[in-house]
Short mmCIF file of C-alpha atoms and ligand atoms in Angstrom, two decimals:
data_model
loop_
_atom_site.label_atom_id
_atom_site.label_comp_id
_atom_site.label_asym_id
_atom_site.label_seq_id
_atom_site.Cartn_x
_atom_site.Cartn_y
_atom_site.Cartn_z
CA MET A 508 216.62 -81.73 124.34
CA ALA A 509 213.60 -80.76 126.38
CA GLU A 510 210.62 -79.73 124.27
CA GLU A 511 210.34 -76.45 126.17
CA GLU A 512 213.82 -75.49 124.96
CA VAL A 513 212.64 -75.56 121.35
CA VAL A 514 210.94 -72.49 119.94
CA ARG A 515 208.85 -72.38 116.84
CA CYS A 516 209.42 -69.49 114.42
CA ASP A 517 206.29 -68.51 112.53
CA ALA A 518 207.83 -65.67 110.56
CA CYS A 519 207.52 -67.62 107.31
CA PRO A 520 205.76 -70.77 106.08
CA VAL A 521 208.81 -72.95 106.87
CA LEU A 522 207.87 -72.81 110.59
CA CYS A 523 211.32 -73.77 111.90
CA ARG A 524 211.61 -75.51 115.25
CA ILE A 525 214.76 -73.92 116.63
CA ARG A 526 216.77 -75.43 119.46
CA LYS A 527 218.28 -73.30 122.17
CA GLY A 528 221.40 -71.47 121.00
CA GLN A 529 220.69 -72.23 117.36
CA ALA A 530 219.44 -70.22 114.39
CA GLY A 531 216.59 -70.98 112.00
CA ALA A 532 217.03 -72.04 108.38
CA CYS A 533 217.36 -68.45 107.12
CA ASP A 534 219.87 -67.37 109.80
CA ARG A 535 217.68 -64.39 110.59
CA TYR A 536 216.00 -65.75 113.73
CA ALA A 537 217.48 -67.69 116.64
CA ASN A 538 216.53 -69.28 119.93
CA VAL A 539 218.24 -67.16 122.58
CA ASP A 540 217.54 -68.52 126.06
CA GLY A 541 214.25 -69.97 124.95
CA LYS A 542 213.10 -66.78 123.21
CA LEU A 543 212.73 -66.22 119.49
CA VAL A 544 214.99 -63.32 118.54
CA ARG A 545 215.52 -61.52 115.24
CA LEU A 546 219.29 -61.56 114.91
CA ASP A 547 219.87 -58.35 112.96
CA PRO A 548 219.26 -55.00 114.58
CA LEU A 549 216.52 -52.72 113.37
CA VAL A 550 218.01 -50.23 110.90
CA VAL A 551 217.12 -46.60 111.55
CA LEU A 552 218.10 -43.85 109.13
CA GLN A 553 219.09 -40.40 110.33
CA ARG A 554 220.08 -37.20 108.62
CA ALA A 555 220.80 -33.69 109.78
CA ASP A 556 218.50 -31.31 107.96
CA LYS A 557 219.89 -27.96 106.91
CA ALA A 558 219.89 -25.39 109.71
CA VAL A 559 217.86 -22.30 108.81
CA PRO A 560 219.60 -18.99 109.64
CA PHE A 561 217.79 -16.66 112.04
CA VAL A 562 216.45 -13.39 110.71
CA ASP A 563 219.39 -11.47 112.18
CA GLY A 564 221.72 -13.58 110.04
CA GLN A 565 223.12 -15.75 112.84
CA ALA A 566 223.18 -19.43 112.02
CA TRP A 567 221.46 -21.78 114.45
CA LYS A 568 224.12 -23.92 116.10
CA GLY A 569 222.13 -27.12 116.39
CA ASN A 570 220.82 -29.51 113.77
CA PHE A 571 217.34 -30.77 113.01
CA ILE A 572 217.61 -34.53 112.97
CA SER A 573 215.19 -36.47 110.82
CA THR A 574 214.77 -40.10 111.76
CA MET A 575 213.17 -42.93 109.85
CA VAL A 576 212.59 -46.50 110.99
CA THR A 577 213.16 -48.90 108.09
CA GLY A 578 211.91 -52.42 107.56
CA ILE A 579 215.44 -53.85 107.81
CA GLY A 580 215.50 -56.13 110.86
CA ALA A 581 211.87 -55.24 111.64
CA THR A 582 210.51 -58.83 111.44
CA THR A 583 207.46 -59.67 109.44
CA THR A 584 203.70 -59.92 109.59
CA TYR A 585 203.51 -63.52 108.38
CA PRO A 586 200.90 -65.10 108.18
CA ASP A 587 199.87 -61.57 107.43
CA TYR A 588 196.63 -61.11 109.34
CA LYS A 589 198.73 -59.48 112.07
CA PRO A 590 199.45 -55.77 112.15
CA ALA A 591 202.93 -54.83 110.87
CA PRO A 592 205.73 -55.21 113.45
CA PHE A 593 206.24 -51.44 113.77
CA ILE A 594 203.63 -48.79 113.13
CA VAL A 595 205.54 -45.69 114.10
CA ALA A 596 204.14 -42.25 114.82
CA SER A 597 206.35 -39.24 114.15
CA GLN A 598 206.07 -35.62 113.13
CA ALA A 599 207.27 -34.02 109.91
CA GLU A 600 207.16 -30.23 109.78
CA GLY A 601 204.42 -30.20 112.39
CA VAL A 602 202.25 -32.81 110.66
CA ASP A 603 201.43 -36.08 112.42
CA MET A 604 202.73 -38.91 110.29
CA VAL A 605 202.83 -42.66 110.53
CA THR A 606 205.29 -45.13 109.01
CA VAL A 607 204.26 -48.77 108.75
CA VAL A 608 207.32 -50.97 108.68
CA THR A 609 207.75 -54.63 107.83
CA GLU A 610 209.92 -57.21 106.13
CA GLY A 611 207.93 -58.53 103.21
CA ILE A 612 208.41 -62.07 101.92
CA PHE A 613 208.38 -62.00 98.13
CA SER A 614 207.89 -65.06 95.96
CA TYR A 615 206.85 -62.79 93.12
CA CYS A 616 210.00 -60.83 92.57
CA GLY A 617 212.85 -60.46 90.14
CA LEU A 618 215.82 -58.35 89.22
CA LYS A 619 216.25 -56.10 86.23
CA VAL A 620 219.97 -55.90 85.54
CA LYS A 621 221.46 -53.22 83.27
CA ILE A 622 225.01 -53.91 82.11
CA ASP A 623 226.73 -50.99 80.41
CA THR A 624 228.51 -52.72 77.54
CA ASP A 625 228.22 -53.19 73.81
CA ARG A 626 229.94 -56.51 73.98
CA PHE A 627 227.82 -59.45 73.01
CA LEU A 628 226.59 -61.15 76.14
CA GLY A 629 224.15 -63.50 74.44
CA PRO A 630 221.16 -63.55 72.11
CA GLU A 631 217.87 -62.07 73.27
CA GLN A 632 215.85 -64.66 75.24
CA ALA A 633 218.99 -66.77 75.93
CA ALA A 634 219.07 -68.51 79.29
CA VAL A 635 221.19 -66.94 82.03
CA ARG A 636 222.67 -69.60 84.29
CA VAL A 637 224.39 -70.00 87.64
CA GLU A 638 225.76 -73.44 88.55
CA GLY A 639 224.09 -74.71 85.37
CA GLU A 640 220.61 -73.67 86.55
CA GLN A 641 218.58 -71.16 84.58
CA ILE A 642 217.90 -68.14 86.77
CA GLY A 643 216.69 -65.73 84.08
CA HIS A 644 217.16 -64.62 80.49
CA VAL A 645 218.60 -61.93 78.24
CA THR A 646 215.97 -59.32 77.49
CA THR A 647 215.70 -56.29 75.20
CA ALA A 648 218.96 -54.34 74.97
CA GLU A 649 218.89 -50.64 75.79
CA TYR A 650 221.01 -47.71 74.61
CA GLY A 651 224.59 -48.74 75.37
CA SER A 652 223.51 -51.45 77.79
CA GLN A 653 222.62 -55.12 77.73
CA MET A 654 219.67 -56.08 79.92
CA LEU A 655 218.95 -59.23 81.90
CA ALA A 656 215.73 -60.28 83.62
CA LEU A 657 216.59 -62.54 86.55
CA GLY A 658 214.61 -64.43 89.13
CA GLY A 659 210.85 -64.33 89.08
CA VAL A 660 208.30 -66.73 90.39
CA ARG A 661 208.80 -69.29 87.63
CA HIS A 662 212.46 -69.88 88.45
CA LEU A 663 211.90 -69.59 92.20
CA THR A 664 208.99 -71.99 92.43
CA GLY A 665 208.22 -73.51 89.02
CA GLY A 666 211.30 -75.62 88.38
CA SER A 667 213.40 -78.06 90.38
CA LYS A 668 214.31 -77.47 94.01
CA LYS A 669 217.88 -76.73 92.96
CA GLU A 670 216.76 -74.19 90.35
CA GLY A 671 214.71 -72.38 93.00
CA ASN A 672 217.52 -72.37 95.56
CA VAL A 673 220.22 -71.26 93.10
CA THR A 674 217.94 -68.51 91.78
CA CYS A 675 217.15 -67.32 95.30
CA ASP A 676 220.82 -67.33 96.30
CA ALA A 677 221.94 -65.41 93.20
CA MET A 678 219.17 -62.84 93.66
CA LEU A 679 220.05 -62.42 97.32
CA LYS A 680 223.72 -61.82 96.54
CA LEU A 681 223.01 -59.39 93.70
CA SER A 682 220.44 -57.52 95.81
CA ASN A 683 222.97 -57.24 98.64
CA LYS A 684 225.50 -55.74 96.20
CA GLU A 685 227.70 -58.84 96.00
CA PRO A 686 229.25 -60.14 92.74
CA VAL A 687 227.75 -63.13 90.91
CA GLU A 688 229.16 -64.86 87.83
CA LEU A 689 226.51 -65.49 85.19
CA ARG A 690 226.90 -67.73 82.14
CA ILE A 691 224.73 -67.00 79.14
CA ASP A 692 223.77 -69.72 76.66
CA GLY A 693 225.38 -69.07 73.27
CA GLY A 694 227.19 -66.03 74.66
CA SER A 695 229.55 -64.84 77.34
CA THR A 696 230.33 -65.20 80.99
CA VAL A 697 229.77 -61.99 82.90
CA VAL A 698 230.46 -61.07 86.51
CA VAL A 699 227.76 -58.67 87.68
CA GLN A 700 227.87 -56.55 90.83
CA ALA A 701 225.68 -53.53 91.50
CA GLY A 702 227.73 -50.35 91.14
CA ALA A 703 230.79 -52.13 89.70
CA SER A 704 232.06 -52.52 86.14
CA PRO A 705 230.96 -55.74 84.44
CA ILE A 706 233.65 -58.35 83.76
CA VAL A 707 232.93 -59.97 80.39
CA ASN A 708 234.83 -63.20 79.70
CA GLY A 709 237.44 -62.20 82.28
CA GLU A 710 237.92 -58.62 81.01
CA ARG A 711 236.69 -55.65 82.98
CA GLU A 712 234.60 -53.31 80.83
CA GLU A 713 235.81 -49.74 81.24
CA ARG A 714 233.56 -47.52 79.18
CA MET A 715 229.97 -47.22 78.13
CA ARG A 716 229.71 -46.05 74.52
CA VAL A 717 229.07 -42.38 73.85
CA GLY A 718 226.11 -43.30 71.63
CA CYS A 719 225.32 -45.49 68.66
CA GLY A 720 227.46 -45.08 65.52
CA SER A 721 225.02 -42.60 64.03
CA ALA A 722 224.90 -40.53 67.24
CA THR A 723 228.70 -40.51 67.43
CA ILE A 724 228.80 -39.12 63.89
CA GLY A 725 226.26 -36.47 64.89
CA ILE A 726 228.21 -35.43 67.99
CA PHE A 727 231.68 -35.19 66.44
CA ALA A 728 231.03 -34.41 62.72
CA ARG A 729 232.08 -30.78 62.94
CA GLN A 730 235.29 -31.68 64.80
CA TRP A 731 236.29 -34.14 62.06
CA HIS A 732 235.38 -31.79 59.22
CA GLY A 733 238.48 -30.78 57.30
CA GLU A 734 240.62 -33.41 59.03
CA CYS A 735 239.06 -36.53 57.47
CA ASP A 736 237.39 -37.26 54.12
CA GLU A 737 235.39 -40.12 55.60
CA VAL A 738 234.63 -41.39 59.11
CA ILE A 739 233.03 -44.76 59.74
CA VAL A 740 231.87 -45.41 63.30
CA VAL A 741 231.60 -49.18 63.72
CA ASP A 742 228.63 -50.27 65.81
CA ASP A 743 226.79 -53.57 66.06
CA HIS A 744 223.46 -51.74 65.96
CA ILE A 745 223.79 -48.61 63.79
CA THR A 746 227.08 -48.00 62.00
CA GLY A 747 227.54 -44.40 60.92
CA VAL A 748 229.19 -43.19 57.68
CA LEU A 749 229.93 -39.48 57.89
CA SER A 750 229.90 -38.31 54.26
CA GLU A 751 226.50 -39.98 53.61
CA HIS A 752 225.02 -39.04 56.99
CA GLN A 753 222.86 -35.98 57.33
CA ALA A 754 225.61 -34.45 59.48
CA GLY A 755 228.08 -34.79 56.60
CA ARG A 756 225.59 -33.36 54.14
CA PHE A 757 225.05 -30.31 56.33
CA LEU A 758 228.82 -29.83 56.25
CA ASP A 759 228.83 -30.14 52.43
CA MET A 760 231.14 -33.13 52.54
CA ARG A 761 232.12 -34.68 49.24
CA PRO A 762 230.71 -38.22 48.75
CA ALA A 763 233.50 -40.73 49.46
CA GLY A 764 232.15 -43.80 47.67
CA ILE A 765 232.79 -46.31 50.46
CA ARG A 766 229.96 -48.79 50.75
CA VAL A 767 229.82 -50.68 54.05
CA ARG A 768 228.20 -54.07 54.50
CA GLY A 769 224.83 -54.56 56.10
CA ARG A 770 221.41 -53.08 55.50
CA LYS A 771 221.11 -49.40 54.78
CA SER A 772 218.47 -47.86 57.02
CA THR A 773 218.69 -44.20 56.07
CA PRO A 774 221.58 -42.25 54.50
CA GLY A 775 224.79 -42.90 56.44
CA ARG A 776 223.14 -45.33 58.87
CA TYR A 777 223.67 -49.10 58.44
CA PHE A 778 222.27 -52.04 60.40
CA LYS A 779 223.97 -55.42 60.83
CA VAL A 780 227.37 -54.63 59.31
CA ALA A 781 228.69 -57.75 61.07
CA GLU A 782 227.63 -60.30 63.64
CA PRO A 783 227.51 -59.37 67.35
CA GLY A 784 230.64 -60.21 69.31
CA LEU A 785 233.44 -58.96 71.49
CA GLY A 786 235.22 -56.91 68.81
CA TRP A 787 234.86 -53.36 67.52
CA GLY A 788 231.64 -51.62 68.67
CA GLY A 789 230.07 -54.86 69.91
CA THR A 790 230.59 -56.61 66.56
CA ASN A 791 232.64 -59.74 65.98
CA ILE A 792 235.22 -57.96 63.83
CA SER A 793 238.80 -57.17 64.76
CA ASP A 794 239.81 -55.73 61.35
CA PRO A 795 237.52 -52.77 60.57
CA LEU A 796 238.10 -53.10 56.81
CA ASP A 797 236.06 -56.32 57.00
CA ILE A 798 232.92 -54.19 56.99
CA VAL A 799 233.87 -52.36 53.77
CA GLU A 800 231.96 -54.00 50.94
CA LYS A 801 233.37 -51.93 48.06
CA ILE A 802 235.01 -48.65 47.20
CA ASP A 803 233.46 -46.96 44.18
CA PRO A 804 236.28 -45.91 41.78
CA LYS A 805 234.04 -43.27 40.21
CA THR A 806 233.63 -41.48 43.51
CA ALA A 807 236.65 -42.27 45.71
CA TRP A 808 240.05 -40.73 45.00
CA PRO A 809 243.70 -41.49 45.79
CA GLY A 810 244.86 -39.84 49.00
CA MET A 811 241.40 -40.02 50.58
CA ARG A 812 241.72 -39.95 54.38
CA ILE A 813 239.53 -42.39 56.32
CA LEU A 814 239.03 -42.76 60.05
CA MET A 815 237.45 -45.94 61.36
CA VAL A 816 236.56 -45.86 65.02
CA SER A 817 234.39 -47.71 67.54
CA THR A 818 231.63 -46.14 69.63
CA THR A 819 233.85 -45.93 72.72
CA GLY A 820 236.99 -44.74 70.94
CA GLU A 821 238.77 -47.84 72.29
CA ASP A 822 239.41 -49.06 68.76
CA ALA A 823 240.48 -46.67 66.01
CA ALA A 824 242.48 -46.88 62.79
CA TRP A 825 243.60 -44.41 60.13
CA PHE A 826 243.72 -45.26 56.44
CA VAL A 827 244.69 -43.41 53.27
CA LEU A 828 243.65 -44.69 49.81
CA ASN A 829 246.62 -45.43 47.54
CA GLU A 830 246.71 -44.97 43.76
CA LYS A 831 244.74 -48.20 43.31
CA LEU A 832 242.16 -46.99 45.85
CA ILE A 833 243.26 -49.62 48.36
CA PRO A 834 243.20 -48.44 51.99
CA GLU A 835 246.67 -48.32 53.56
CA LYS A 836 247.02 -48.06 57.27
CA GLY A 837 248.97 -45.03 58.48
CA GLU A 838 249.79 -42.87 61.46
CA MET A 839 246.74 -41.04 62.71
CA PRO A 840 247.17 -37.23 62.63
CA ALA A 841 247.23 -35.59 66.05
CA ALA A 842 244.09 -33.53 65.36
CA VAL A 843 242.12 -36.67 64.53
CA ARG A 844 243.59 -38.55 67.48
CA ALA A 845 242.37 -35.72 69.74
CA VAL A 846 238.77 -36.25 68.58
CA VAL A 847 239.07 -40.03 69.08
CA GLU A 848 240.26 -39.33 72.60
CA ARG A 849 237.30 -37.02 73.06
CA ILE A 850 234.96 -39.92 72.21
CA ALA A 851 236.58 -41.87 75.03
CA GLU A 852 236.37 -38.84 77.33
CA ASN A 853 232.65 -38.60 76.68
CA CYS A 854 232.02 -42.21 77.58
CA GLU A 855 230.70 -42.75 81.07
CA PRO A 856 232.18 -45.52 83.22
CA ALA A 857 230.56 -48.86 82.44
CA LEU A 858 228.57 -50.06 85.45
CA CYS A 859 226.13 -52.78 86.45
CA SER A 860 222.80 -51.63 87.89
CA VAL A 861 220.53 -53.98 89.79
CA LEU A 862 216.90 -53.06 90.32
CA PHE A 863 214.76 -55.26 92.52
CA MET A 864 211.15 -55.54 91.41
CA GLY A 865 208.39 -57.13 93.44
CA GLY A 866 204.69 -57.08 94.06
CA ALA A 867 203.69 -55.64 97.43
CA GLY A 868 200.04 -55.73 96.48
CA GLY A 869 199.33 -59.01 98.25
CA SER A 870 198.70 -60.04 101.80
CA LEU A 871 201.36 -57.88 103.44
CA ARG A 872 198.92 -55.01 102.93
CA ALA A 873 196.83 -56.53 105.70
CA GLY A 874 199.62 -55.60 108.09
CA VAL A 875 198.94 -51.97 107.19
CA THR A 876 195.16 -51.83 107.04
CA GLU A 877 192.13 -54.02 107.49
CA ASN A 878 190.97 -52.90 104.08
CA PRO A 879 193.97 -53.56 101.81
CA VAL A 880 192.62 -52.03 98.61
CA ARG A 881 192.60 -48.69 100.38
CA LEU A 882 196.37 -48.90 100.77
CA THR A 883 196.70 -49.63 97.05
CA ARG A 884 194.51 -46.64 96.22
CA SER A 885 196.37 -44.43 98.66
CA VAL A 886 199.69 -45.34 97.05
CA LYS A 887 198.26 -44.64 93.59
CA ASP A 888 196.85 -41.32 94.80
CA LEU A 889 200.33 -40.40 96.13
CA LEU A 890 199.00 -40.07 99.67
CA THR A 891 201.18 -42.97 100.84
CA ARG A 892 204.88 -42.98 100.03
CA VAL A 893 206.47 -46.39 99.59
CA THR A 894 210.15 -46.87 100.39
CA CYS A 895 212.39 -49.92 100.69
CA GLY A 896 215.03 -49.62 103.37
CA GLY A 897 214.35 -45.88 103.14
CA ALA A 898 215.14 -45.78 99.42
CA PRO A 899 212.59 -44.29 97.03
CA VAL A 900 210.81 -46.75 94.75
CA TYR A 901 209.12 -46.55 91.39
CA VAL A 902 205.53 -47.79 91.67
CA TRP A 903 204.27 -49.33 88.45
CA PRO A 904 200.97 -48.09 87.02
CA GLY A 905 198.05 -50.49 86.86
CA GLY A 906 196.87 -52.87 89.52
CA GLY A 907 198.64 -53.87 92.72
CA ILE A 908 201.63 -52.22 94.35
CA THR A 909 204.44 -53.38 92.10
CA VAL A 910 207.60 -51.58 93.10
CA MET A 911 211.07 -51.26 91.64
CA VAL A 912 214.04 -50.11 93.69
CA ASP A 913 217.73 -49.53 93.00
CA VAL A 914 219.56 -51.76 95.46
CA LEU A 915 222.49 -49.30 95.57
CA ARG A 916 220.26 -46.75 97.29
CA MET A 917 219.47 -49.17 100.10
CA PRO A 918 221.68 -49.79 103.16
CA ASP A 919 224.08 -52.74 102.95
CA LYS A 920 222.64 -56.17 103.76
CA SER A 921 219.07 -54.96 103.33
CA PHE A 922 217.81 -58.23 101.86
CA GLY A 923 217.27 -61.63 103.40
CA TYR A 924 215.73 -64.87 102.23
CA VAL A 925 213.60 -67.73 103.42
CA PRO A 926 213.99 -71.26 102.10
CA THR A 927 210.50 -71.52 100.59
CA PRO A 928 212.43 -70.02 98.53
CA ALA A 929 211.67 -66.31 98.52
CA LEU A 930 213.42 -62.98 99.07
CA VAL A 931 212.84 -60.83 102.13
CA LEU A 932 212.57 -57.13 101.32
CA PRO A 933 212.24 -54.29 103.84
CA ILE A 934 209.32 -52.05 102.99
CA GLU A 935 207.85 -48.94 104.56
CA PHE A 936 204.61 -47.08 103.95
CA THR A 937 204.54 -43.48 105.17
CA LEU A 938 201.44 -41.30 105.23
CA ARG A 939 199.59 -38.73 107.30
CA MET A 940 198.13 -40.05 110.52
CA ASP A 941 194.61 -38.83 109.64
CA GLU A 942 194.81 -40.57 106.26
CA TYR A 943 195.98 -43.72 108.02
CA ALA A 944 193.02 -43.67 110.35
CA ALA A 945 190.68 -43.07 107.42
CA MET A 946 191.99 -46.08 105.47
CA GLY A 947 191.28 -48.45 108.35
CA GLY A 948 194.82 -48.55 109.71
CA HIS A 949 195.73 -50.50 112.84
CA MET A 950 195.49 -47.43 115.07
CA ALA A 951 195.70 -49.45 118.32
CA ASN A 952 199.19 -50.58 117.29
CA VAL A 953 200.65 -47.13 116.61
CA VAL A 954 203.66 -46.45 118.84
CA PRO A 955 205.74 -43.30 119.21
CA LEU A 956 209.11 -43.18 117.47
CA GLU A 957 210.92 -42.62 120.77
CA SER A 958 209.63 -45.86 122.27
CA VAL A 959 210.83 -47.87 119.24
CA LEU A 960 214.30 -46.32 119.51
CA LYS A 961 214.45 -47.16 123.22
CA SER A 962 213.14 -50.71 123.06
CA GLN A 963 215.15 -52.15 120.16
CA ALA A 964 218.72 -52.97 119.20
CA ILE A 965 219.32 -50.31 116.56
CA ARG A 966 221.82 -49.93 113.78
CA TYR A 967 221.95 -46.30 112.67
CA GLU A 968 222.68 -45.57 109.03
CA PRO A 969 222.93 -42.26 107.19
CA TRP A 970 219.68 -41.28 105.49
CA GLN A 971 220.78 -40.34 102.01
CA GLN A 972 217.48 -39.73 100.28
S1 SF4 B 1109 213.22 -69.89 107.70
FE1 SF4 B 1109 213.64 -68.14 109.03
S2 SF4 B 1109 211.75 -66.94 109.04
FE2 SF4 B 1109 211.24 -68.96 108.23
S3 SF4 B 1109 210.52 -70.08 110.02
FE3 SF4 B 1109 212.71 -70.55 109.77
S4 SF4 B 1109 213.74 -69.03 111.07
FE4 SF4 B 1109 211.64 -68.32 110.80
#
């Protein structure tokens, strides 16, 4: 092939030499008739703003259309001394604004994954693997959710080539809302997909618990009062025992004399009643009586009515003490069953949430301004709004521009990758034109919105923010 038919892509450090009719290593750029072309269209968000009625009460028939150019398909600034690919002038409520748009290449990035389940996924710090490669770890659990920290520069660049590539691929899929099966050392296999229920060891999780065992006691104590003599809410973290709990005391409940296993934290609240697992309330038990250590004959009485229930209401059993104070399983009364069903009703659907986190405080700032620290300060001073694919981001306090964004709020297929390996994230900085000029922005490269819309292949998406 003639040398002139090969184009060099310089949009990332890989510097692909692309033959005519072929795409580069990331499938985002191609050689089309000897020209380097970004294959995906530029994504532009539009929304119809609410029409304001005229003073005489007649509604205005037209719509105000707000338009935003996103970084999706925008190309990049690499090697970063160049101004951003699109620096777009527009007006918002009569104010001259500018949006600086680019596709950032992120080696320093990771995913925070929240999985709404009590089921045991794996011990804290355990390795999370795809294709046998470690791509992250289990981190601190939250209320009703297990948390994973995936990706990050160490897995992308600090291990073997395969570890980096597998990590990059898994992050790309999760960021683009696709499912990925994760295997956790010493724990479970879980299929994670943003916005979908987790599938733990082949079973789809339906419900997120209403609260911990103690909170469940607090919420439903009054509804159980008079119907049960004791309620034990089984939970891997905090198991609640109604008659001992402050809620039971407020209701003047008679002490029931049932001692559960584990470590008593405060009255009616017990830690570690069992090991973590896939059973009742995220424990490893399938028979709830396994957590009963003893029944005090001086306090308990024959005929005592006991409800044992999990924090989602998925598991529940009814017992009555016989003459020897041994619990006998029986038919749950309808009134008690109704409260168990109310626990389930109060559980939200179990979902996976995927938040992308990355540091935009590096060289891509040079595409915005000649004096990058001014962009950082402007973001911190709330003069510049950062968005990713038009979605709002959380900007971490402290140094740099470290952002976190919910991938579900971004348009589909927002993310790309390059084989260095690294993720490609669309990012936009929007601020007043006068502020942009003052921070040393690339004013000579500002173009009107209309000219961008005319000159590019555009994919319009609804602007939901
Ligand atoms: S991997 Fe993609 S962005 Fe990087 S040089 Fe090749 S075609 Fe260009």
